[in-house]
mmCIF file of C-alpha atoms in Angstrom:
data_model
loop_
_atom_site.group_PDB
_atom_site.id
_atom_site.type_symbol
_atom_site.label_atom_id
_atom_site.label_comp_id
_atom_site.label_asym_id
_atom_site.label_seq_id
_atom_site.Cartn_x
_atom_site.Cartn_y
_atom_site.Cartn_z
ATOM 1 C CA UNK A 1 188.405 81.253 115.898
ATOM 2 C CA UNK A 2 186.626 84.979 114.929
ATOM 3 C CA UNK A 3 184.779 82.831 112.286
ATOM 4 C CA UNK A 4 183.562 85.067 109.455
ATOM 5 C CA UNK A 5 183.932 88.914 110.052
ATOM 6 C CA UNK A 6 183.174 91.853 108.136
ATOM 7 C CA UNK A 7 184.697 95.532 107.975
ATOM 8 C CA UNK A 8 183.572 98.072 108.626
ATOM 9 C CA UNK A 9 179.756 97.800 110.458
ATOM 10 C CA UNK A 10 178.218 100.908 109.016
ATOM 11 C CA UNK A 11 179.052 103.475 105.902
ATOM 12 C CA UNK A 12 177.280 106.157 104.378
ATOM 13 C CA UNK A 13 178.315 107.211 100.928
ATOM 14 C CA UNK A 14 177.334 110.059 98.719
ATOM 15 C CA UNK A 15 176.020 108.743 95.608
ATOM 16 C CA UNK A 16 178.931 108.258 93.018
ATOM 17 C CA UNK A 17 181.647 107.607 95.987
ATOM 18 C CA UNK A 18 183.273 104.292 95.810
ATOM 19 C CA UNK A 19 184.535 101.875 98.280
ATOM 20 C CA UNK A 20 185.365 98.502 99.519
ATOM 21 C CA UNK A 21 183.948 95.708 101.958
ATOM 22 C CA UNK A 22 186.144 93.495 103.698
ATOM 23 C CA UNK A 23 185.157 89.903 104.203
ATOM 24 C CA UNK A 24 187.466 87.332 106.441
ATOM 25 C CA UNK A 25 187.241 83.995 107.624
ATOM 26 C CA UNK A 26 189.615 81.629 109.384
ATOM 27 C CA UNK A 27 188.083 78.093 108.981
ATOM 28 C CA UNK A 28 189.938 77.898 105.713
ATOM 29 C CA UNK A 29 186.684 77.384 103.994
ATOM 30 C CA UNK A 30 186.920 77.219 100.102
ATOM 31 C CA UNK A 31 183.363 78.745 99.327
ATOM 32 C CA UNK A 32 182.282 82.534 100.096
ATOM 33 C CA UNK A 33 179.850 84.662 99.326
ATOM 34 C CA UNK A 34 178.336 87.895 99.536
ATOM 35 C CA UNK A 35 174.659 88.573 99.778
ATOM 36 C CA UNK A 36 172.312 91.943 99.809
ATOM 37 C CA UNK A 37 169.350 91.934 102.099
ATOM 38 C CA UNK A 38 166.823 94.836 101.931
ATOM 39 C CA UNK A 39 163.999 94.907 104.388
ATOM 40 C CA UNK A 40 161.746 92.446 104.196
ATOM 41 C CA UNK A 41 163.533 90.385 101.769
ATOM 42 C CA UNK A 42 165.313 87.288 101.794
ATOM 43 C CA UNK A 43 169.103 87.575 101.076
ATOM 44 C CA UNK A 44 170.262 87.883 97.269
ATOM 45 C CA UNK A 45 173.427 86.609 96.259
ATOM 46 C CA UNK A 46 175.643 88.790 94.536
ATOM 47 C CA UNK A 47 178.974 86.912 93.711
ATOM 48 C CA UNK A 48 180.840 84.173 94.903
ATOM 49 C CA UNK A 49 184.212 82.486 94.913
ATOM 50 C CA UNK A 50 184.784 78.717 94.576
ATOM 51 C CA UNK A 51 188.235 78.875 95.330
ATOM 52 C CA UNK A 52 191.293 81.487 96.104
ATOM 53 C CA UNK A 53 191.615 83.409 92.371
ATOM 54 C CA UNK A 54 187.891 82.571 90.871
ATOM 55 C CA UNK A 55 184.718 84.585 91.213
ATOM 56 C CA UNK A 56 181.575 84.073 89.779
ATOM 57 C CA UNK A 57 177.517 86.495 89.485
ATOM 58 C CA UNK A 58 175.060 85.908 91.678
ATOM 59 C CA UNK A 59 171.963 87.209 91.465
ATOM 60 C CA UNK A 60 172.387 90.544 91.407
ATOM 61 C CA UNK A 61 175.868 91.670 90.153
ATOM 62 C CA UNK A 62 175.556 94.795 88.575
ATOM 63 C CA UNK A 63 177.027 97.537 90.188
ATOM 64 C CA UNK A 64 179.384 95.382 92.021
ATOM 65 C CA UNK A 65 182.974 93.811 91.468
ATOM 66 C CA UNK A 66 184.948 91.346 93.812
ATOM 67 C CA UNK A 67 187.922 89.815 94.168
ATOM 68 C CA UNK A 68 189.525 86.672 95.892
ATOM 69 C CA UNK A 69 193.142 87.386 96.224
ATOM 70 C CA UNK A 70 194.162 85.098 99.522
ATOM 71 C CA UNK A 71 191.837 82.285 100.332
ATOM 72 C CA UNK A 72 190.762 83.656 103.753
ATOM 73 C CA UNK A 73 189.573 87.573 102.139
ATOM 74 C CA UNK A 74 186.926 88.203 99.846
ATOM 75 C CA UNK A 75 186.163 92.064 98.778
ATOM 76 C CA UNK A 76 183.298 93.837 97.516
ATOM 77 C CA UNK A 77 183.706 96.866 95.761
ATOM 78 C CA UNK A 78 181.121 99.146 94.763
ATOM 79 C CA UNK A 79 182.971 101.775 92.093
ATOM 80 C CA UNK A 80 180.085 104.220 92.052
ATOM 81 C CA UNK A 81 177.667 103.856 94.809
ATOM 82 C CA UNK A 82 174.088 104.626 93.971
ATOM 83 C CA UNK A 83 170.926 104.892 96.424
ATOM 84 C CA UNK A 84 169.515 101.547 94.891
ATOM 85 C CA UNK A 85 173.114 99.994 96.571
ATOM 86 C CA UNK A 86 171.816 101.379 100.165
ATOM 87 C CA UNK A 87 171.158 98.176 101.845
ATOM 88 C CA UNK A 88 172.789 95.283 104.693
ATOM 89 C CA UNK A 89 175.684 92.983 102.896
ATOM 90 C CA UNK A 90 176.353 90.112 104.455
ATOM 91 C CA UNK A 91 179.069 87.765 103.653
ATOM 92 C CA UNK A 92 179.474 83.966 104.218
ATOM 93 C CA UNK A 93 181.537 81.214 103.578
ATOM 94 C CA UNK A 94 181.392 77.207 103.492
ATOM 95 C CA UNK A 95 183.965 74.432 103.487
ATOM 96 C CA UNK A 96 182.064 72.148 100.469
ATOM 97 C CA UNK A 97 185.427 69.933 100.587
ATOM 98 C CA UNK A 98 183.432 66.679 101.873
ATOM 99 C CA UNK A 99 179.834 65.299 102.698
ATOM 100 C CA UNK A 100 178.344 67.308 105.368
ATOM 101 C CA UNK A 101 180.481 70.387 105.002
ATOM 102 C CA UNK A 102 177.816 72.717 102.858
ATOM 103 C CA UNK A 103 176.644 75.183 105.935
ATOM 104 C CA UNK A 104 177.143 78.446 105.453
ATOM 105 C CA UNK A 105 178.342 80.629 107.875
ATOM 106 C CA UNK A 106 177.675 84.459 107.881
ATOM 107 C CA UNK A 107 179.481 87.610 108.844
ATOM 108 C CA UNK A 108 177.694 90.297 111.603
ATOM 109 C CA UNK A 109 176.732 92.211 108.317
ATOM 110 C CA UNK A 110 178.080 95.654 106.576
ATOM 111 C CA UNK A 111 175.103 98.335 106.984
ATOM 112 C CA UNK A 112 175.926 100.218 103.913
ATOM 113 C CA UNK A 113 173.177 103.875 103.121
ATOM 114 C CA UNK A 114 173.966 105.633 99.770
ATOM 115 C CA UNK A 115 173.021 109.100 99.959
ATOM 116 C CA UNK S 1 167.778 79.514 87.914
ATOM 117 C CA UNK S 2 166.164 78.215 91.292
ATOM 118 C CA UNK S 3 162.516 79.817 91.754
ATOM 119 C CA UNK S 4 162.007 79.157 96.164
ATOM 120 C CA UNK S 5 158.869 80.310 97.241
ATOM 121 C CA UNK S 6 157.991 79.945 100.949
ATOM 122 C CA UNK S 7 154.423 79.835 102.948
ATOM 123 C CA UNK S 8 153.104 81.791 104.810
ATOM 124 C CA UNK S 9 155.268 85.166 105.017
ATOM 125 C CA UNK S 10 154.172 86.054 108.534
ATOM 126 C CA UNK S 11 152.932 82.869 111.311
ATOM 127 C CA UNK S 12 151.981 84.193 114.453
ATOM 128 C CA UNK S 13 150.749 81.489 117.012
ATOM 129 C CA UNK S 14 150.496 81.027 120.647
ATOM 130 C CA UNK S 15 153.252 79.995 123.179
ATOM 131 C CA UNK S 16 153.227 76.136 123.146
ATOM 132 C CA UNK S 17 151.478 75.882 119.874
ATOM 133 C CA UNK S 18 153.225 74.140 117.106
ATOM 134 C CA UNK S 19 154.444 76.332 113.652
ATOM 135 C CA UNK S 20 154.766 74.797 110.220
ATOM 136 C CA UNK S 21 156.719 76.544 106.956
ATOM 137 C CA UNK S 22 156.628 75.234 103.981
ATOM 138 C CA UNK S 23 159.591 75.415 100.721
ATOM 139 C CA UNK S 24 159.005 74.966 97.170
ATOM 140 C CA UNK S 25 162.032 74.835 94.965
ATOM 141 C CA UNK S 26 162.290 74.257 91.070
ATOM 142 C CA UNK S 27 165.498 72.662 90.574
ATOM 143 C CA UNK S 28 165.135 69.563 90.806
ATOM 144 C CA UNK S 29 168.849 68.526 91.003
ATOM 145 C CA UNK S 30 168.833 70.176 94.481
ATOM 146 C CA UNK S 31 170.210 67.815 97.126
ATOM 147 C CA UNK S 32 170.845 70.170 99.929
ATOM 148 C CA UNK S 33 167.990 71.916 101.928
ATOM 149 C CA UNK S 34 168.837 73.887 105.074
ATOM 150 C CA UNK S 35 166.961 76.603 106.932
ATOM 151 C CA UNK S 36 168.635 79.519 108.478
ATOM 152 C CA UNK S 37 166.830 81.549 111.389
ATOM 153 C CA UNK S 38 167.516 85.104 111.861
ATOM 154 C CA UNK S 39 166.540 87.073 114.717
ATOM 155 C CA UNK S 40 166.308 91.313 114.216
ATOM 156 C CA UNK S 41 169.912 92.948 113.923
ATOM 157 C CA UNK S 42 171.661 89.634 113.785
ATOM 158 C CA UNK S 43 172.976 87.005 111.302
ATOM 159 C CA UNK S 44 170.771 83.835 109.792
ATOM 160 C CA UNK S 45 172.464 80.623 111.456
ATOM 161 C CA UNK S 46 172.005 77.666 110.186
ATOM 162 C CA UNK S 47 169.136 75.493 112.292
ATOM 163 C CA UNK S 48 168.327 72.808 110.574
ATOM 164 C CA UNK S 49 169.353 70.410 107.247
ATOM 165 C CA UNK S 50 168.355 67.350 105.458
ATOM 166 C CA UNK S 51 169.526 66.128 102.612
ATOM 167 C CA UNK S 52 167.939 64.155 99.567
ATOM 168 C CA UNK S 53 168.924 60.959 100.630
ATOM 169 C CA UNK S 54 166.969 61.445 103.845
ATOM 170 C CA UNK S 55 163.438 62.293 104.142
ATOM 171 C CA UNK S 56 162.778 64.008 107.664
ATOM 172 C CA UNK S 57 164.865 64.578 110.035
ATOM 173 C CA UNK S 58 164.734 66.213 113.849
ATOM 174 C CA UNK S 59 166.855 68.050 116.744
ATOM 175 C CA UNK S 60 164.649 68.225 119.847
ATOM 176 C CA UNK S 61 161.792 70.564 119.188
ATOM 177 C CA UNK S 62 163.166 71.223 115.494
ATOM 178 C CA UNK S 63 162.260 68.874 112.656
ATOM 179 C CA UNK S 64 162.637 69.391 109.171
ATOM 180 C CA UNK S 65 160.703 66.948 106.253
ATOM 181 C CA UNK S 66 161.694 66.588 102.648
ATOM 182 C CA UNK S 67 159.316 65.574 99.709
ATOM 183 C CA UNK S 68 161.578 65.768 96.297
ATOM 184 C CA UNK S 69 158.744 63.830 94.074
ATOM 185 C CA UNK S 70 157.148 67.635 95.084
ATOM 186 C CA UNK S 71 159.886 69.488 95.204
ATOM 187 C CA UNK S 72 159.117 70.970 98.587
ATOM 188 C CA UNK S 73 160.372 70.974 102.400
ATOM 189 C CA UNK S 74 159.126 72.080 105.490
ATOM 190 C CA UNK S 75 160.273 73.381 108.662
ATOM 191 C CA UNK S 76 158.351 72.226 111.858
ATOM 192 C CA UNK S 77 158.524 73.821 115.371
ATOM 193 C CA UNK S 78 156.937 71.670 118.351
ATOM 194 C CA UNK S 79 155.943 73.538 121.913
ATOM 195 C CA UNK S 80 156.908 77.033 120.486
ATOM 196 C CA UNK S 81 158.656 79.725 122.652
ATOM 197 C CA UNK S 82 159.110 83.384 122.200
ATOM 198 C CA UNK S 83 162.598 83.125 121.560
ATOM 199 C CA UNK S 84 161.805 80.972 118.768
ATOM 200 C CA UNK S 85 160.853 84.537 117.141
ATOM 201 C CA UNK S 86 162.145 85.577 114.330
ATOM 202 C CA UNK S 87 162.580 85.608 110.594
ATOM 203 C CA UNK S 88 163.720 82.020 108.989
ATOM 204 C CA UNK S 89 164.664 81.423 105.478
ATOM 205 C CA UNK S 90 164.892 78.712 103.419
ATOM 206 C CA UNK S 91 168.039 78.011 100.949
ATOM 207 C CA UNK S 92 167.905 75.242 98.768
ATOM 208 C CA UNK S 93 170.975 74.351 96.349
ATOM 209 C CA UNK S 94 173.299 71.396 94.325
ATOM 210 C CA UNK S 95 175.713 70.996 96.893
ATOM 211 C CA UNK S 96 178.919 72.660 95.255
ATOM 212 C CA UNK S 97 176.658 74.956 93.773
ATOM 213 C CA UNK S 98 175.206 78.825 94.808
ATOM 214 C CA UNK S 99 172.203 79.452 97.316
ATOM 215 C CA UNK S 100 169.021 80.425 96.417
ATOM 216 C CA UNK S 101 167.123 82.233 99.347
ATOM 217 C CA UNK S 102 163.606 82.280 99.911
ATOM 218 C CA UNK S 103 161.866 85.764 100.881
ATOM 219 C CA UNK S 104 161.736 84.538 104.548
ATOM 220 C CA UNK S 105 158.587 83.721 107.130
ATOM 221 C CA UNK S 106 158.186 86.090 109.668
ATOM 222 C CA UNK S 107 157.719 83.639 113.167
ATOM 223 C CA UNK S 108 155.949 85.499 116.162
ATOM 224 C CA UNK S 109 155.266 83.429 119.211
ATOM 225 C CA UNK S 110 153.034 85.445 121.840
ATOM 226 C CA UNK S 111 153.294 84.616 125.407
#
């Protein structure tokens, strides 16, 4: 199993550019997520899926869109990047179908700097 | 929404010593309370969890105690090593529900 993996590692963007994350996991977990960590902070969470087809904000959704097509792929787009979106996204998933199946498990993180 | 604050921000103790970090939460519906530890460059991953019907529990050197009358939990490292350095974050939640991350404690353990 790859687990939870994330394309591509780095990006730079010129402010206004827009483009996509990749997010995929092979545990056939029902619950993902995708976070924003800036340094020295804790992670924020910026949407989430439940299940294949639903989404729901986080934290911090503005500026942001996803969507959960196929149960194993989450994407986050950014439609027009700005410098305040210049940060490390990290996704993660969890299986949350019985007791005892609520870890989270993260991807190696998307290094994303908005120019 | 949750409020999680955590104590201290930055522990820095001696090789062998012993390193506490505490968790408030405000929600007090929150039954699931793990901490994640995440070392420069690299992912969290999971360490530790309790949940509400449980109040401490422990992995070899790792323990973790829960107090929901207070609404708090806390991490506790025995016989600390330097690879136990590194930045660990608390997440309590409704389990079903979305994560709520603390700001993290920066853990340095000097040889």
């Amino acid at each position: 199993n790859a687990g939870v993996t994330q394309t591509p590692k780095f990006r730079v963007l010129k402010t206004g550019q827009s483009m996509t994350l990749l997010c995929a996991q092979d545990m056939n977990h029902e619950y993902m997520y995708w976070y924003r960590q800036d340094p020295g902070m804790g992670l924020r969470l910026i949407h989430y899926s439940v299940g294949e087809g639903t989404t729901a904000k986080g934290e911090v959704p503005d500026g942001y869109n996803v969507s959960r097509l196929k149960k194993q792929n989450f994407l986050l787009g950014l439609e027009s990047a700005a410098p305040s979106q210049t940060s490390v996204y990290f996704c993660a998933s969890s299986l949350e179908r019985e007791s005892n199946t609520d870890t989270q498990y993260f991807g190696p993180g998307t290094r994303l700097t908005v120019l | 929404g949750e409020n999680v604050e955590q104590h201290p921000s930055t522990l820095s103790v001696q090789e062998g010593d012993s390193a506490v970090i505490k968790c408030t939460y405000s929600d007090s519906a929150s039954n699931y309370f793990p901490w994640y530890k995440q070392e420069l460059g690299k992912r969290p991953q999971l360490i530790i969890d309790i949940r509400s019907n449980v109040g401490e529990k422990k992995d070899q050197r790792i323990a973790v105690t829960l107090n929901k009358t207070a609404k708090h939990f806390s991490l506790h490292i025995t016989e600390t090593q330097p690879e136990d350095s590194a930045v660990y974050f608390c997440a309590p939640r409704l389990v079903g529900g979305k994560s709520t991350f603390g700001d993290g404690t920066t853990l340095t353990v000097k040889p």
